Amino acid sequence: MSSDVRFTDFKSDKQPTWCPGCGDFGTMNGMMKALANTGNDPDNTFVVAGIGCSGKIGTYMHSYALHGVHGRALPVGIGVKSANPDLEVMVSGGDGDGYSIGAGHFVHAVRRNMDMTYVVMDNRIYGLTKGQFSPTSREDFETATSPEGPKQAPVNPLALALAADGSFIAQSFSSDAQRHTEIVQEAVEHDGFGFVNVYSPCVTFNDVDTYDYFRDAIVDLDETDHDSSDRDAAEAKIMDDDTEYQGVIYRDEESVPYNERHGLDENMAEIPDGAPEDATDLVREFY
Amino acid sequence: MPDDLNWAIGGEAGDGINSTGKIFAQALSRAGRHVFTSKDFASRIRGGYTAYKVRSSTERVESVVDRLDILIALTQRTVEENMDELHEGSVIIYDGERTMMEDFEAPEGMIGLPVPLKRLAEDAGGALMQNIVALGAACEVANFPIENLDEALEKRFGDKGESIVANNRQAARLGEEHVVEELDHDGFDYDIETTDNDYVLLNGDEAIGMGAIAAGCRFYSGYPITPATDVMEYLKGRLERYGGHVMQAEDELAAINMALGAARAGARSMTATSGPGIDLMAETFGLVATSETPLVICDVMRSGPSTGMPTKQEQGDLDMLLYGGHGEIPRFVVAPTTVSECFHKTIEAFNLAEKYQTPVYLVGDLALAVTEQTFEPEEFDMDSVEIDRGKLVDENEIDSWLNDSDQFQPHFPAADGISPRTLPGTSGGAHMTTGLEHDELGRRTEEQEVRIEQVDKRNQKVETAQEEENWDYREFGDSDADTLVLSWGSNEGAMREAIGFLDEADIDVRFLSVPYMFPRPDLTEEIEAADEVIVVECNATGQFADVVEGDTLTRVKRINKYNGVRFKADELAERITEKLDATQEVPT
């Protein structure tokens, strides 16, 4: 790690193919700034992404990165962090990736509490497949596959995280660059699974959850008397369907991450040239 | 009576059948006898017929046979289930005082030996020890010194306290004494010879786990599934001792993705599952190959399709392993043929994975996985283990793999198909990897020429490996024989013994056991040299036979078994004889 890392060092020379105005630009910039601000550099950072618009992030960033299969980015990140705890692991996905196909992994990653960061670009629509409803779409949101609205309750990802005993639960808005960066940075610094749901508007297919909508609707928790260490207060905010909150909603200061609980502190990449020294003991067990 | 002893204990699941069988197997092994075990079990926790069979001899034993000399029957059904294997003079030990057995009469020619198992167990300290009473009785019947049980009882019950061990020893002795004092000895003249040899006794799943640790595996993720779970249970606790970690994932999809992540971070990494899990892993399998990540994926086959018969033997996944997954995926498929080969081939699988940066399927089957067998400990020689990590590039060498813009080229199209590899944390090596088609930097592309270059590059690895590695078969029998028998997986043991039975009937065979499914040996010459070619496998359609026919453009005969039970040596000899007779009857 070097101290003179700038966030642009995390930029690759590939121009993003996201639509002009896409919320994902801001989400990614905040991620890169948060990584640089916390003293990381591209060579000690591993970024994992799934499929969809959000999944392209590994291509536009410069770091060690893996672009995986749909919904399975979190298990990859868990494997990376287990094998080399010195790495800064950041996983990014979309609302479909994380809360639909990957919902099971999401809940288990939260309760496993591996020391890593999960940033979800939530635009409440499937963008790359050109406009179908997503698990966070509103009940009456009209799309190609829901002409009269999905007629089912949207997933509340923050509630899922809280129910799974999440140790860091936050939400941000990609166009509020400074707050978004701060929040992701806090997630990176958190000892455990830092989860940030980012409102990252889709300018092409979602004409409901727009920049204007979020700008008007968002309440910043820093401007309230919210105590992020109070789980009940966090629950009240999370279950409040009428307000869009931004900020750190819940943080367990006592959190002990999985890797620490399981004594994962060695880089597993280093192995001897032959069998371990006392491997004959393994044979002896079968006498 | 032959020195070869076939013993079994049967009853309901939950009766402690497995642990009793294991104790006897260990006692025989400690007494310097070779052992081969097999299990009949149902997919339920309690109830349902279950049995543990032990074949033992001073000679090495490789398979089960259709014969039972001593049977401990805890239920009447145990006798019915094994009737075909019982013979004149077989001894059946049962509890004549238990309601379910009180009216039992041994079938004609067999010796029924009523021992009050439960009552004697209570005398020794608890009814739970009834199986141990029966074991003691069986030792006396077999003329196998009961002291041999002591060490195995210590191993099994030692952590429960010395008094429990002492009670069990007492229970065994009460069983022994009952046979000596109360019962007529005429009829059994077994004399189980012991030797000074030290053997180890283990099954295929354990051998795979041990091989993984020997090979430097550090990360294992898996989801419980019969019959692969033993691999995870073996590794849990042991892998940690060597600086590694076992993670029980939420499902097979997570398991393979975790293993992929750990492998990308540089750990030697493995997951194990059975057929249904392999189906779930198929999508990520393609990503592993396209991202050129070294990974060992172990499939311990059971009866399919769907959930099939989870606790029964089959070799039905070969097509899936060879061809499964969308698109064309370069891969290796390694299939050990014996318990000790499970150890060696696992080590080889890890080396192949890293050397060629590919996924490697390591294929076991239920019969191999749950069968315990004795070996000379030297067969698991840790000093001979070699680790080859392939083209791992460190900070000092990285300059030679950078492009003009100082970017690392993880998918550089080297002539042998094998790219340089840097692990995260390596200075200057940061790069992207993806399941999308990519260029030499790992970045997405749809350029036609790059696509062809990268597909060819990945496929080249298989060709390189084909030339550089030894993909040979194991040969047994008479190399000049007109009849050629081929098999894969756990059939090797039964077939090796079948050669002996066939020899007695003056039938010479040449037997090739093939441990590599892809790449695999070219058998064209061997097949052309034979008059008759028979492929033996535990599936209905003959998946390996199809492969052999495709490779050699020669029709082969097939012996298939798919009732859920492995081949037995004598049965196999008979079926081969029938096949040959049938051939001769065909008018020319």
XYZ file of C-alpha atoms in Angstrom, chain B residues 97-543:
447
model
C -34.622 -63.510 23.600
C -35.657 -60.482 21.597
C -39.232 -60.425 20.409
C -38.384 -59.830 16.780
C -36.035 -62.821 16.721
C -37.518 -65.269 19.244
C -39.155 -67.470 16.622
C -36.196 -67.393 14.314
C -34.932 -70.687 13.002
C -31.789 -70.861 10.968
C -32.400 -72.040 7.393
C -31.390 -75.606 6.704
C -27.676 -76.210 6.629
C -26.895 -73.013 8.462
C -26.010 -72.673 12.083
C -28.231 -70.470 14.199
C -26.380 -69.206 17.223
C -28.755 -67.632 19.740
C -26.879 -65.310 22.076
C -28.809 -63.199 24.609
C -27.224 -60.024 23.287
C -29.336 -57.554 25.165
C -29.253 -59.401 28.474
C -25.487 -59.859 28.417
C -25.032 -56.220 27.394
C -27.059 -55.176 30.423
C -24.862 -57.410 32.563
C -21.846 -55.544 31.212
C -23.346 -52.162 31.966
C -25.930 -51.218 29.340
C -28.204 -52.584 26.624
C -26.545 -50.305 24.073
C -23.568 -52.646 23.982
C -25.521 -55.531 22.458
C -23.612 -55.232 19.215
C -20.340 -55.557 21.083
C -21.604 -58.717 22.760
C -22.355 -60.034 19.287
C -18.860 -59.025 18.143
C -17.343 -61.000 21.011
C -19.437 -64.010 20.031
C -18.342 -63.630 16.413
C -14.692 -63.540 17.475
C -15.132 -66.862 19.218
C -16.892 -68.372 16.210
C -14.083 -67.195 13.943
C -11.447 -68.250 16.455
C -10.128 -64.721 16.312
C -8.476 -63.772 19.638
C -10.769 -61.316 21.339
C -7.846 -59.196 22.567
C -7.676 -57.884 19.037
C -10.888 -55.972 19.679
C -9.460 -54.058 22.596
C -7.524 -51.450 20.653
C -10.415 -50.799 18.287
C -12.777 -50.357 21.241
C -10.330 -47.903 22.776
C -10.220 -45.975 19.508
C -14.006 -45.873 19.245
C -14.926 -45.160 22.872
C -11.729 -43.690 24.326
C -13.015 -40.138 24.425
C -16.065 -41.260 26.408
C -13.950 -42.390 29.317
C -12.035 -45.434 30.404
C -15.030 -47.033 32.147
C -17.018 -47.053 28.918
C -14.096 -48.735 27.179
C -13.845 -51.281 30.005
C -17.592 -51.996 29.852
C -17.382 -52.636 26.137
C -14.447 -54.970 26.573
C -16.463 -56.789 29.204
C -19.469 -56.975 26.876
C -17.341 -58.565 24.177
C -15.996 -61.117 26.637
C -19.465 -62.047 27.830
C -20.397 -62.748 24.229
C -17.302 -64.848 23.769
C -17.834 -66.814 26.975
C -21.445 -67.508 26.131
C -20.393 -69.221 22.930
C -17.667 -71.178 24.726
C -19.783 -72.318 27.655
C -23.303 -72.589 26.406
C -23.064 -73.633 22.847
C -21.939 -76.614 20.920
C -18.763 -75.822 19.035
C -19.173 -78.426 16.376
C -19.734 -76.935 12.977
C -17.321 -74.033 12.873
C -13.682 -74.502 12.354
C -12.614 -71.042 11.378
C -9.122 -70.115 12.334
C -8.435 -66.521 11.605
C -4.735 -66.142 11.109
C -3.125 -62.947 12.322
C 0.153 -61.397 11.138
C 2.622 -58.744 12.242
C 1.776 -56.437 9.373
C 0.688 -52.877 10.061
C -2.036 -51.752 7.727
C -4.017 -48.577 7.439
C -7.762 -48.795 6.892
C -9.546 -45.996 5.069
C -12.171 -45.243 2.428
C -12.061 -43.284 -0.825
C -13.525 -40.061 0.536
C -10.948 -40.066 3.313
C -8.177 -40.775 0.820
C -9.343 -37.821 -1.294
C -9.310 -35.565 1.766
C -5.876 -36.779 2.792
C -4.592 -36.304 -0.755
C -5.941 -32.767 -0.782
C -4.032 -31.835 2.370
C -0.889 -33.527 1.078
C -1.231 -31.509 -2.129
C -1.346 -28.237 -0.235
C -5.090 -27.625 -0.496
C -5.922 -24.741 1.823
C -9.520 -23.902 1.068
C -12.484 -26.238 0.827
C -16.086 -25.187 0.428
C -18.929 -27.625 0.052
C -22.556 -28.377 0.756
C -23.470 -31.672 2.434
C -24.586 -34.374 0.010
C -24.312 -38.144 0.081
C -21.861 -39.699 -0.671
C -19.411 -36.756 -0.897
C -19.936 -35.352 2.589
C -17.241 -37.523 4.127
C -14.662 -35.486 2.201
C -15.788 -32.329 3.992
C -16.113 -34.065 7.362
C -12.612 -35.469 6.991
C -11.157 -32.075 6.080
C -12.967 -30.125 8.809
C -10.540 -29.731 11.681
C -7.658 -31.262 9.766
C -7.370 -28.644 7.033
C -7.325 -25.947 9.729
C -4.348 -27.690 11.328
C -2.437 -26.988 8.138
C -3.441 -23.333 7.865
C -6.497 -23.889 5.726
C -10.238 -23.517 6.117
C -13.359 -25.569 5.454
C -16.444 -23.536 4.704
C -19.884 -25.100 4.662
C -21.634 -23.047 2.009
C -25.342 -22.269 1.742
C -25.620 -24.304 -1.435
C -23.524 -25.800 -4.221
C -23.650 -22.586 -6.230
C -22.007 -20.739 -3.380
C -19.611 -23.624 -2.760
C -18.041 -23.553 -6.209
C -17.983 -19.744 -6.311
C -16.246 -19.556 -2.938
C -13.719 -22.106 -4.104
C -13.225 -20.083 -7.282
C -12.628 -16.924 -5.243
C -10.116 -18.636 -2.989
C -8.346 -20.085 -6.019
C -8.123 -16.651 -7.655
C -6.564 -15.385 -4.450
C -3.956 -18.133 -4.822
C -5.063 -20.888 -2.458
C -5.132 -24.445 -3.715
C -8.835 -24.916 -3.564
C -11.421 -27.688 -3.865
C -15.102 -28.434 -3.649
C -16.748 -31.850 -3.584
C -20.303 -32.842 -4.325
C -22.401 -35.536 -5.966
C -24.317 -35.480 -9.265
C -27.144 -33.083 -8.326
C -24.538 -30.643 -7.006
C -22.500 -30.950 -10.193
C -25.597 -29.894 -12.134
C -25.876 -26.788 -9.969
C -22.203 -25.990 -10.380
C -22.265 -26.289 -14.158
C -22.642 -22.568 -14.882
C -19.702 -21.564 -12.729
C -17.689 -24.478 -14.123
C -17.666 -22.589 -17.426
C -16.503 -19.434 -15.658
C -13.697 -21.343 -13.949
C -12.475 -22.568 -17.324
C -12.868 -19.255 -19.146
C -11.249 -17.261 -16.372
C -8.465 -19.894 -16.382
C -8.703 -20.531 -12.665
C -7.164 -23.698 -11.210
C -9.853 -25.609 -9.330
C -10.471 -29.204 -8.289
C -14.126 -30.195 -8.367
C -14.801 -33.607 -6.965
C -17.912 -35.552 -8.018
C -18.647 -38.612 -5.925
C -21.264 -40.253 -8.119
C -24.473 -41.868 -6.898
C -27.565 -43.158 -8.682
C -29.341 -40.522 -10.771
C -30.921 -38.735 -12.483
C -32.578 -36.153 -10.256
C -32.299 -37.333 -6.669
C -32.288 -40.936 -7.932
C -31.087 -43.293 -5.227
C -28.846 -41.165 -3.013
C -27.274 -44.027 -1.092
C -26.707 -46.373 -4.009
C -23.860 -46.974 -6.403
C -23.804 -45.767 -10.005
C -21.385 -44.371 -12.561
C -23.916 -42.340 -14.472
C -22.345 -38.874 -14.525
C -19.619 -39.458 -17.093
C -21.453 -37.717 -19.933
C -22.136 -34.725 -17.696
C -18.513 -34.519 -16.629
C -17.157 -34.855 -20.147
C -19.659 -32.641 -21.921
C -21.665 -30.739 -19.281
C -21.963 -26.978 -19.436
C -22.929 -24.633 -22.257
C -20.356 -23.820 -24.857
C -17.157 -25.772 -25.261
C -15.146 -26.079 -22.083
C -11.584 -27.388 -21.911
C -11.253 -29.539 -18.798
C -9.593 -32.535 -17.259
C -11.544 -35.488 -15.915
C -9.565 -37.767 -13.629
C -11.215 -40.864 -12.178
C -9.294 -42.875 -9.568
C -9.928 -46.601 -9.597
C -8.999 -47.652 -6.062
C -8.992 -46.142 -2.592
C -5.242 -45.533 -2.651
C -5.508 -44.065 -6.140
C -7.988 -41.573 -4.699
C -5.057 -40.197 -2.708
C -2.597 -40.065 -5.601
C -5.022 -38.798 -8.212
C -6.174 -36.014 -5.906
C -2.596 -34.764 -5.668
C -2.286 -35.061 -9.426
C -5.568 -33.161 -9.890
C -4.232 -30.197 -7.916
C -1.035 -30.137 -9.951
C -2.913 -30.376 -13.247
C -5.272 -27.595 -12.198
C -2.471 -25.165 -11.409
C -0.126 -26.213 -14.162
C -2.767 -25.782 -16.848
C -5.042 -23.261 -15.072
C -8.147 -25.323 -15.698
C -10.933 -26.911 -13.717
C -10.274 -30.580 -12.981
C -13.088 -32.978 -12.286
C -11.981 -35.610 -9.800
C -14.467 -38.442 -10.101
C -15.273 -40.974 -7.436
C -18.261 -43.222 -7.047
C -20.234 -44.319 -4.030
C -18.648 -47.747 -3.886
C -15.190 -46.218 -3.862
C -16.151 -43.456 -1.454
C -17.653 -45.503 1.363
C -15.580 -48.662 1.017
C -12.856 -49.095 3.577
C -9.834 -51.024 2.523
C -6.484 -51.909 4.075
C -3.219 -50.777 2.563
C 0.433 -50.763 3.409
C 0.982 -47.281 4.844
C 3.796 -46.831 2.325
C 1.127 -46.515 -0.362
C 0.432 -43.079 1.063
C 4.014 -41.912 0.905
C 4.082 -38.247 1.840
C 7.743 -37.845 0.911
C 7.003 -38.520 -2.737
C 4.431 -35.735 -3.018
C 5.468 -33.111 -5.531
C 3.815 -29.741 -5.924
C 3.804 -27.986 -9.297
C 2.275 -24.537 -9.209
C 2.727 -23.853 -12.895
C 3.428 -20.467 -14.424
C 3.109 -18.412 -11.286
C 4.666 -15.020 -11.928
C 6.050 -12.956 -9.043
C 7.077 -9.332 -8.850
C 10.523 -10.037 -10.243
C 9.265 -11.675 -13.406
C 6.284 -9.527 -14.059
C 8.021 -7.144 -16.439
C 8.270 -9.769 -19.134
C 4.489 -10.190 -19.128
C 3.493 -6.540 -19.451
C 2.288 -5.001 -22.697
C 3.523 -1.722 -24.147
C 1.295 0.213 -21.762
C 2.660 -1.647 -18.714
C -0.510 -3.683 -18.291
C -0.272 -7.285 -17.127
C -1.470 -9.844 -19.660
C -3.144 -12.673 -17.723
C -4.457 -14.302 -20.877
C -1.372 -13.900 -23.035
C -1.797 -16.369 -25.898
C 1.337 -18.410 -25.245
C 2.086 -21.166 -27.741
C 1.445 -23.912 -25.191
C -1.830 -22.271 -24.227
C -0.705 -21.536 -20.697
C -0.664 -17.908 -19.600
C 1.348 -16.251 -16.865
C -0.518 -16.000 -13.600
C -0.208 -13.385 -10.860
C -1.885 -13.593 -7.520
C -3.667 -10.609 -6.011
C -1.229 -8.591 -3.957
C 1.476 -8.915 -6.591
C 2.742 -5.476 -7.444
C 1.982 -4.421 -10.986
C -0.152 -7.466 -11.656
C -3.619 -6.035 -11.144
C -5.954 -7.341 -13.814
C -9.496 -8.147 -14.699
C -10.872 -11.603 -15.249
C -14.257 -12.551 -16.597
C -16.417 -15.260 -18.058
C -17.076 -13.010 -20.998
C -14.826 -13.581 -23.942
C -11.837 -11.394 -23.289
C -8.570 -10.223 -24.734
C -5.110 -10.898 -23.373
C -5.721 -8.280 -20.653
C -8.878 -10.039 -19.525
C -11.159 -7.407 -20.923
C -14.381 -8.138 -22.692
C -14.215 -8.408 -26.449
C -16.331 -9.584 -29.326
C -13.602 -9.153 -31.906
C -13.639 -12.199 -34.134
C -9.890 -12.698 -34.271
C -9.411 -12.324 -30.539
C -12.247 -14.751 -29.903
C -10.593 -17.371 -32.068
C -7.207 -16.701 -30.519
C -8.489 -17.118 -26.960
C -10.609 -20.202 -27.710
C -7.635 -21.833 -29.415
C -5.351 -20.820 -26.595
C -7.566 -22.460 -23.961
C -8.038 -25.586 -26.009
C -4.311 -25.750 -26.646
C -3.791 -26.428 -22.948
C -5.467 -29.793 -23.339
C -3.262 -30.634 -26.303
C -0.164 -29.557 -24.421
C -1.180 -31.683 -21.460
C -1.893 -34.605 -23.742
C 1.708 -34.505 -24.879
C 3.362 -33.701 -21.585
C 1.518 -35.903 -19.113
C 1.158 -39.628 -18.870
C -2.490 -40.495 -19.456
C -1.992 -44.235 -19.219
C -4.177 -47.116 -18.100
C -3.451 -49.760 -15.476
C -3.047 -53.226 -16.882
C -3.862 -56.594 -15.297
C -4.328 -60.187 -16.425
C -2.779 -61.768 -19.486
C -1.465 -59.177 -21.920
C -1.702 -61.661 -24.817
C -5.289 -62.693 -24.168
C -7.860 -62.472 -26.965
C -10.432 -61.000 -24.640
C -9.975 -57.412 -23.570
C -11.958 -56.018 -20.657
C -12.087 -52.286 -19.962
C -13.487 -50.495 -16.959
C -13.273 -47.242 -15.037
C -13.740 -46.225 -11.418
C -14.321 -48.658 -8.590
C -14.810 -51.709 -10.831
C -11.077 -52.323 -10.888
C -10.994 -54.297 -7.640
C -13.863 -56.613 -8.535
C -12.460 -57.121 -12.009
C -8.996 -57.934 -10.720
C -10.441 -60.674 -8.576
C -12.699 -61.799 -11.389
C -9.562 -62.499 -13.434
C -8.714 -65.167 -10.862
C -12.158 -66.781 -11.126
C -11.960 -66.689 -14.931
C -8.533 -68.231 -14.817
C -9.974 -71.208 -12.944
C -12.383 -71.637 -15.880
C -9.475 -71.385 -18.337
C -10.549 -68.014 -19.628
C -7.700 -65.587 -20.126
C -8.439 -61.893 -20.192
C -6.453 -58.747 -20.539
C -7.876 -56.081 -18.263
C -7.273 -52.352 -18.582
C -8.502 -50.072 -15.848
C -8.669 -46.491 -17.110
C -8.189 -43.702 -14.560
C -8.282 -40.823 -17.022
C -11.532 -39.957 -18.733
C -10.238 -36.772 -20.390
C -7.656 -36.611 -21.712
C -7.533 -40.400 -21.860
C -5.361 -43.102 -23.355
C -5.899 -43.984 -27.002
C -7.007 -47.625 -26.882
C -7.127 -48.234 -30.620
C -4.146 -50.597 -30.715
C -5.269 -52.579 -27.698
C -8.738 -52.971 -29.144
C -7.488 -53.995 -32.554
C -5.296 -56.632 -30.944
C -8.284 -58.258 -29.219
C -10.998 -60.560 -30.562
C -13.509 -59.527 -27.960
C -13.777 -56.188 -26.163
C -16.036 -55.832 -23.145
C -16.604 -52.602 -21.243
C -17.741 -52.984 -17.650
C -19.461 -50.096 -15.858
C -22.182 -49.279 -13.340
C -24.708 -47.520 -15.519
C -27.523 -48.516 -17.871
C -26.420 -47.106 -21.189
C -22.683 -47.649 -21.244
C -21.358 -44.116 -21.249
